[in-house]
Amino acid sequence: MKTHRPGHARLVPALAAAHLRHDWILTLCLVIALTAVIAPLLVLLGLKHGTIETLRERLVEDPVYRELRPTQTQPYSEDWFAQVAAWPGVAFLTPTILPLSSVVQVVRADETTSLFDLIPTAAGDPFLLENGAPVPGEDEVVLTAEAARLSGVAVGDRLRVRVSRTRGGRSENVQVELKVVGVLPIGAGTLTRLYAPLAFVLDVESYKEGYAAARRGWPGDTPDPYPSFDGVVLLLDEPLSPIVRTGAIIQTGFARIGEITRDQAETLLGLPIPQRLHAYDLSTPNTPVTQSNIRAIQTKLRGREPLLLPYVRDLELIGADGRPWRPAGLSVDAEQAARLDLPPVPWGGFQARRERAEELTSVLWPVDAESNADADTRQEADDSLAVTSAGRAELSFMLHPQGPSPLSEPLVPIELLGILRTAQDRAVTYVASSGRFEMQRAGYRGFRLYAASLEDVPRLYRRLREQGLEVDAAIEAIERIQVLDGGATRLFWLIALLGLCGGTAVLVASLYAAVDRLRAELGIIRLLGLSRAHVAFFPIVEGLMIAALSLAVSFGAYAALAAVINRSFANELAPDERFCALPASLIAPIVLTTLLLACLAALVAAWRSTNIDPSEVVRAD
Amino acid sequence: MKMGDGQAAMVRMESIVKRRGQADGGFELRVPELRVDTGEVVALIGESGCGKSTLLDLIALILAPTSARRFTLHLAGKSAGQDLAALWARGDEGALAALRRETLGYIPQTGGLLSFLSVRENIRLPCRIKGVSLADRELETLAKRLGVAECLDRKPHALSIGQRQRVAILRAIAHGPRLLLADEPTAALDKPRARAVLADMNALARQQHLAVVVVTHDLDLLAEHVDRVYTFDLERLSESETRSTCRALDDAKRVIA
């Protein structure tokens, strides 16, 4: 026997709908009661979601929260930048220099000046771009709001920037005009900063360190290290009278001149001195002797055939085998060599700067030392000697043997020893590719790094710390939002739980009462041939219908209220931000949960309806 | 249209007992034998509390017998009868509900119309439950015959008691049942009106070859139509125990006369 006709699936809902329509006042009351529960929950959920999302998006939108800042200055190599820039999640990376080297003076129209920080930038800098400023090009600059205010310039104006340094006790400066192409909003920070291309920042740094920036025509030293000496031994055929001797050093930069014995001279120079020569020691306590001093004394003694041999005291080289050795230094032309009873040296006379780099690293190796371990080292090193020299920074470089030494010690150009002496005061590097020594730049001492997204920040933060770098990032702000989100979610669920309990109770009671009032009629429906199961379906369908109606009204009420809320907070919100927003992904779960609860609430009434006995109710009046 | 005794009975009850109340006391209805033949009008008469309505509800398949030796429903045109006793014993709620909607029409004492449906929808309801269609014209013709054509689109509460009973009759037969059950359909009406309603009911039943079981205490209203009459003998067994035994009234016509 067919007990479930297809028609019954529609018949019971149709009857339930007819009943709800007939009892429309009761239905309206139920819908209002449920809406009173659901609509505030929707608004609450929308507020929670909207505010958290707004906060989150503000973090996302403000590049500051995606920045990872080094908290210590330390050197970073070019390689490091190349490597880190390739990390996933890195949106932007540019080197920065020492903070002190990046301070410039801004000259106002009235010639007063202020000190501004110069920050390097490059194409794609999210801090500038996301704050609505272009990335400055050559001779262009972007200012922070405070910097623009202090300097009294606006976009399109020209900004006079003065870079000053102290060199040789004198104050020097250069001035450059930069075009202001952008001013950051106040929200982007209150510091007085100029953003300029890295190349300009490096030029400023070079100049401040005393070097020239040839590209800009700024004067200064070259990066070639200059040789410096502890003193000069003056050798003369004829002794100097005490008066001449005293006059000789005036205005040469030397403070002392003293006659020394041949032995003393040999110790200072590491050379044998012919007996016919008279030796004098020229020096200045605590001040290195440079080429200009030597040139000055040379001029003073013109006509006396002076032989000026600079010396460097206490300089040791460490061979590849770890053994120290003390080379002698001598750069003389053939004539001078003859006067010293020595064969000519391949590198010739003294030159402060040599065009051929390898001349500087030449060495004449003592013949009688061939048998010792150094020879093996030399052989293995393909006729080159790897040596290191302690200094401000340890220097490792190659020496190129040019022949046998006329001495018992290795002989090198004196300029090499001079440079190694300079390297004890100033950082000097050996560039293996060119074979040249260079004054070491201050170099990159920091970086500006922006993550691609907020989620990348913690990962990059950990990765940088794994490298032993102390970095600072808005991890806390990001976590604060997460904590706030968690708290708001818990609060919401508590309120939602309360509301849902109330709403469910309303439905349970109402549907139960409805079934009770409809006992007779449900009994008749049974009598007319519907089974218990069909009749049990009746309150469930009614519950679902009431829930569906309430949901529709609630979403309408929510939409209206959300619009009011968003409008009333419009001043505090960006055009795309909303204070109250329900994500579309939550709508289906809300609807399903409500309908499910309505079903559960109707179950009690459904159970009640199955207990109706038609024979009891058909006669009840 | 009187059917011969050779015809198979439509409803057959043998040794059916229905107890109500506790086992140590209450009411017990005994039906040693009862039959309703196709097209026959059967009246159940007796004083209040004799169990006429209980018997009607047993036949209407909305009340389970406590015990039954035989309880069958045999429909003309179908070879096999339904063993109702077995369905009740199995508790086959679905099959019983299906039998109710397929073969039975029931006119409750007070009409039993659904308050939230219009008269038209009330009349259509059994058809929808049964899954048959009822043309509007047919419905209106029937309504006209019963004098309720003008109230088809009203809700039941807007109808007089007499109109409600007529609508109830209409609803009970609209879906083409084989057995019409009426529980004092005219109790709430005055005599002339009751007579008219019963005459209409009988005319429709005859026309559609329905068997009719009607509970009444006014046999004289029905006298001219009744084929068979059952009455009840009430015994007081104890302070709390009452037993009612159903018995056929052989000389029904004479009794009525």
Coordinates of N, CA, C and O in Angstrom, one line a residue, chain A residues 1-5 8 11 14-15 18-19 22 518 521 524-532 538 613-615 618-621, chain B residues 20 53 57 62-63 82 93-95 97-98 100-102 106 108-110 112-117 125 128-130 155 171 183:
Chain A
M1 N 0.8 -1.2 0.0 CA 0.0 0.0 0.0 C 0.9 1.2 0.0 O 1.8 1.3 0.7
K2 N 0.5 2.1 -0.9 CA 1.3 3.4 -1.0 C 0.8 4.3 0.1 O -0.3 4.7 0.2
T3 N 1.7 4.6 1.0 CA 1.4 5.5 2.1 C 1.9 6.9 2.0 O 1.3 7.8 2.6
H4 N 2.9 7.1 1.2 CA 3.4 8.4 1.0 C 3.2 8.9 -0.4 O 4.0 8.5 -1.3
R5 N 2.2 9.6 -0.7 CA 2.0 10.1 -2.0 C 2.8 11.3 -2.2 O 3.0 12.1 -1.3
H8 N 1.7 14.7 -0.7 CA 1.7 15.0 0.7 C 2.9 15.9 1.1 O 2.9 16.6 2.1
L11 N 1.4 19.1 0.5 CA 0.1 19.3 1.1 C 0.3 19.9 2.6 O -0.3 20.9 2.9
A14 N 1.5 23.3 2.6 CA 0.4 24.2 2.1 C -0.6 24.4 3.3 O -1.0 25.6 3.5
L15 N -0.9 23.4 4.0 CA -1.8 23.5 5.2 C -1.2 24.4 6.2 O -1.8 25.3 6.8
A18 N -1.4 27.9 5.1 CA -2.7 28.4 5.3 C -3.0 28.7 6.7 O -3.7 29.7 7.0
H19 N -2.5 27.9 7.6 CA -2.8 28.2 9.0 C -2.1 29.5 9.5 O -2.7 30.3 10.2
H22 N -3.9 32.3 8.1 CA -5.2 32.5 8.8 C -5.0 33.2 10.2 O -5.6 34.1 10.5
L518 N -4.4 23.6 17.9 CA -4.8 22.9 16.7 C -5.1 21.5 16.8 O -5.3 20.7 15.9
E521 N -8.0 20.1 14.9 CA -7.9 20.2 13.5 C -6.8 19.2 13.0 O -6.9 18.6 12.0
I524 N -8.5 16.0 12.9 CA -9.3 15.8 11.7 C -8.4 15.5 10.5 O -8.8 14.6 9.7
I525 N -7.3 16.1 10.4 CA -6.4 15.9 9.3 C -5.9 14.4 9.3 O -5.9 13.7 8.3
R526 N -5.6 13.9 10.5 CA -5.3 12.5 10.7 C -6.5 11.7 10.2 O -6.4 10.7 9.5
L527 N -7.7 12.0 10.7 CA -8.9 11.3 10.3 C -9.1 11.3 8.8 O -9.5 10.3 8.3
L528 N -8.7 12.4 8.2 CA -8.9 12.4 6.7 C -7.9 11.6 6.0 O -7.9 11.6 4.7
G529 N -7.0 11.0 6.7 CA -6.1 10.1 6.0 C -4.6 10.4 6.0 O -3.9 9.8 5.2
L530 N -4.2 11.4 6.8 CA -2.7 11.6 6.9 C -2.2 10.8 8.1 O -2.9 10.7 9.2
S531 N -1.0 10.3 8.0 CA -0.4 9.5 9.1 C 0.2 10.5 10.1 O 0.3 11.7 10.0
R532 N 0.6 9.9 11.3 CA 1.2 10.6 12.3 C 2.4 11.4 11.8 O 2.6 12.6 12.2
F538 N 3.8 19.0 10.3 CA 3.1 20.3 10.3 C 3.8 21.4 11.2 O 4.1 22.4 10.6
D613 N -4.9 11.9 19.3 CA -5.7 10.7 18.9 C -7.0 11.3 18.3 O -7.8 11.9 18.9
P614 N -7.1 11.0 17.0 CA -8.3 11.6 16.3 C -9.6 11.2 17.0 O -10.5 12.1 17.0
S615 N -9.7 10.1 17.5 CA -11.0 9.7 18.1 C -11.3 10.5 19.4 O -12.4 10.6 19.8
V618 N -12.2 14.3 17.6 CA -13.3 14.6 16.7 C -14.6 15.1 17.4 O -15.4 15.8 16.8
R619 N -14.8 14.6 18.6 CA -16.0 15.0 19.3 C -15.8 16.1 20.3 O -16.7 16.6 20.8
A620 N -14.5 16.4 20.5 CA -14.2 17.5 21.5 C -14.8 18.8 20.9 O -14.5 19.1 19.8
D621 N -15.5 19.6 21.7 CA -16.0 20.8 21.2 C -15.7 22.0 22.0 O -15.8 21.9 23.2
Chain B
R20 N -11.9 0.6 27.5 CA -11.4 2.0 27.7 C -11.2 2.1 29.2 O -12.0 1.5 30.0
S53 N -20.4 5.8 19.5 CA -19.3 6.5 18.8 C -18.0 5.7 18.8 O -17.2 5.8 17.9
D57 N -15.8 4.9 15.6 CA -14.4 5.2 15.5 C -13.6 3.9 15.2 O -12.6 4.0 14.5
I62 N -9.9 4.9 13.4 CA -9.1 5.8 14.2 C -9.0 5.3 15.7 O -8.5 6.0 16.5
L63 N -9.6 4.2 15.9 CA -9.5 3.7 17.3 C -9.1 2.2 17.1 O -9.7 1.5 16.3
Q82 N -9.1 -6.5 3.2 CA -8.1 -6.0 4.1 C -8.3 -6.6 5.5 O -9.4 -6.4 6.0
E93 N 0.4 2.1 10.9 CA -0.2 3.5 10.9 C -0.4 4.0 9.5 O -1.4 4.5 9.1
G94 N 0.6 3.7 8.7 CA 0.6 4.2 7.3 C -0.5 3.6 6.5 O -1.3 4.2 5.8
A95 N -0.7 2.3 6.6 CA -1.7 1.5 5.8 C -3.1 1.9 6.3 O -4.0 2.1 5.4
A97 N -3.9 4.8 7.6 CA -4.1 6.2 7.2 C -4.5 6.1 5.7 O -5.4 6.8 5.2
A98 N -3.8 5.2 4.9 CA -4.1 5.1 3.5 C -5.5 4.6 3.3 O -6.3 5.1 2.4
R100 N -8.0 5.0 5.3 CA -8.9 6.1 5.7 C -9.1 7.1 4.5 O -10.2 7.5 4.1
R101 N -8.0 7.5 3.9 CA -8.2 8.5 2.8 C -8.7 7.9 1.6 O -9.4 8.6 0.8
E102 N -8.5 6.5 1.3 CA -9.0 5.9 0.1 C -10.5 5.6 0.1 O -11.2 5.8 -0.9
Y106 N -15.9 10.7 6.6 CA -16.4 10.8 8.0 C -17.0 12.1 8.2 O -16.4 13.2 7.9
P108 N -18.0 14.3 11.2 CA -18.0 14.4 12.7 C -19.2 15.1 13.2 O -19.9 15.8 12.5
Q109 N -19.4 15.0 14.5 CA -20.6 15.5 15.2 C -20.8 17.0 14.9 O -21.8 17.5 14.7
T110 N -19.6 17.7 15.0 CA -19.7 19.2 14.9 C -19.0 19.7 13.6 O -18.5 20.8 13.5
G112 N -16.3 19.4 12.1 CA -14.8 19.1 12.1 C -14.1 19.8 10.9 O -13.2 19.3 10.3
L113 N -14.6 21.0 10.5 CA -14.0 21.7 9.4 C -12.7 22.4 9.9 O -12.7 22.8 11.1
L114 N -11.7 22.5 9.1 CA -10.5 23.2 9.5 C -10.7 24.7 9.4 O -11.1 25.2 8.4
S115 N -10.5 25.3 10.5 CA -10.9 26.7 10.7 C -10.0 27.6 9.7 O -10.5 28.7 9.3
F116 N -8.8 27.1 9.4 CA -7.9 28.0 8.7 C -8.0 27.8 7.2 O -7.3 28.5 6.4
L117 N -9.0 26.9 6.7 CA -9.2 26.8 5.3 C -10.6 27.3 5.0 O -11.5 27.2 5.8
L125 N -9.9 19.2 0.6 CA -8.8 18.6 1.3 C -8.7 17.1 1.2 O -7.6 16.6 0.9
R128 N -7.3 16.2 -2.0 CA -5.8 16.4 -2.1 C -5.1 15.4 -1.3 O -4.0 14.9 -1.8
I129 N -5.6 15.0 -0.2 CA -5.0 14.0 0.6 C -4.9 12.6 -0.2 O -4.0 11.9 -0.2
K130 N -6.1 12.4 -0.8 CA -6.2 11.1 -1.6 C -5.4 11.2 -2.9 O -4.9 10.2 -3.4
K155 N -14.8 31.3 5.4 CA -14.1 30.4 6.4 C -15.2 29.8 7.2 O -16.3 30.4 7.4
R171 N -17.7 17.4 2.3 CA -16.3 17.0 2.4 C -16.1 15.5 2.5 O -15.2 14.9 2.0
D183 N -21.3 10.7 12.6 CA -21.5 10.6 14.0 C -22.5 11.7 14.4 O -22.2 12.9 14.6

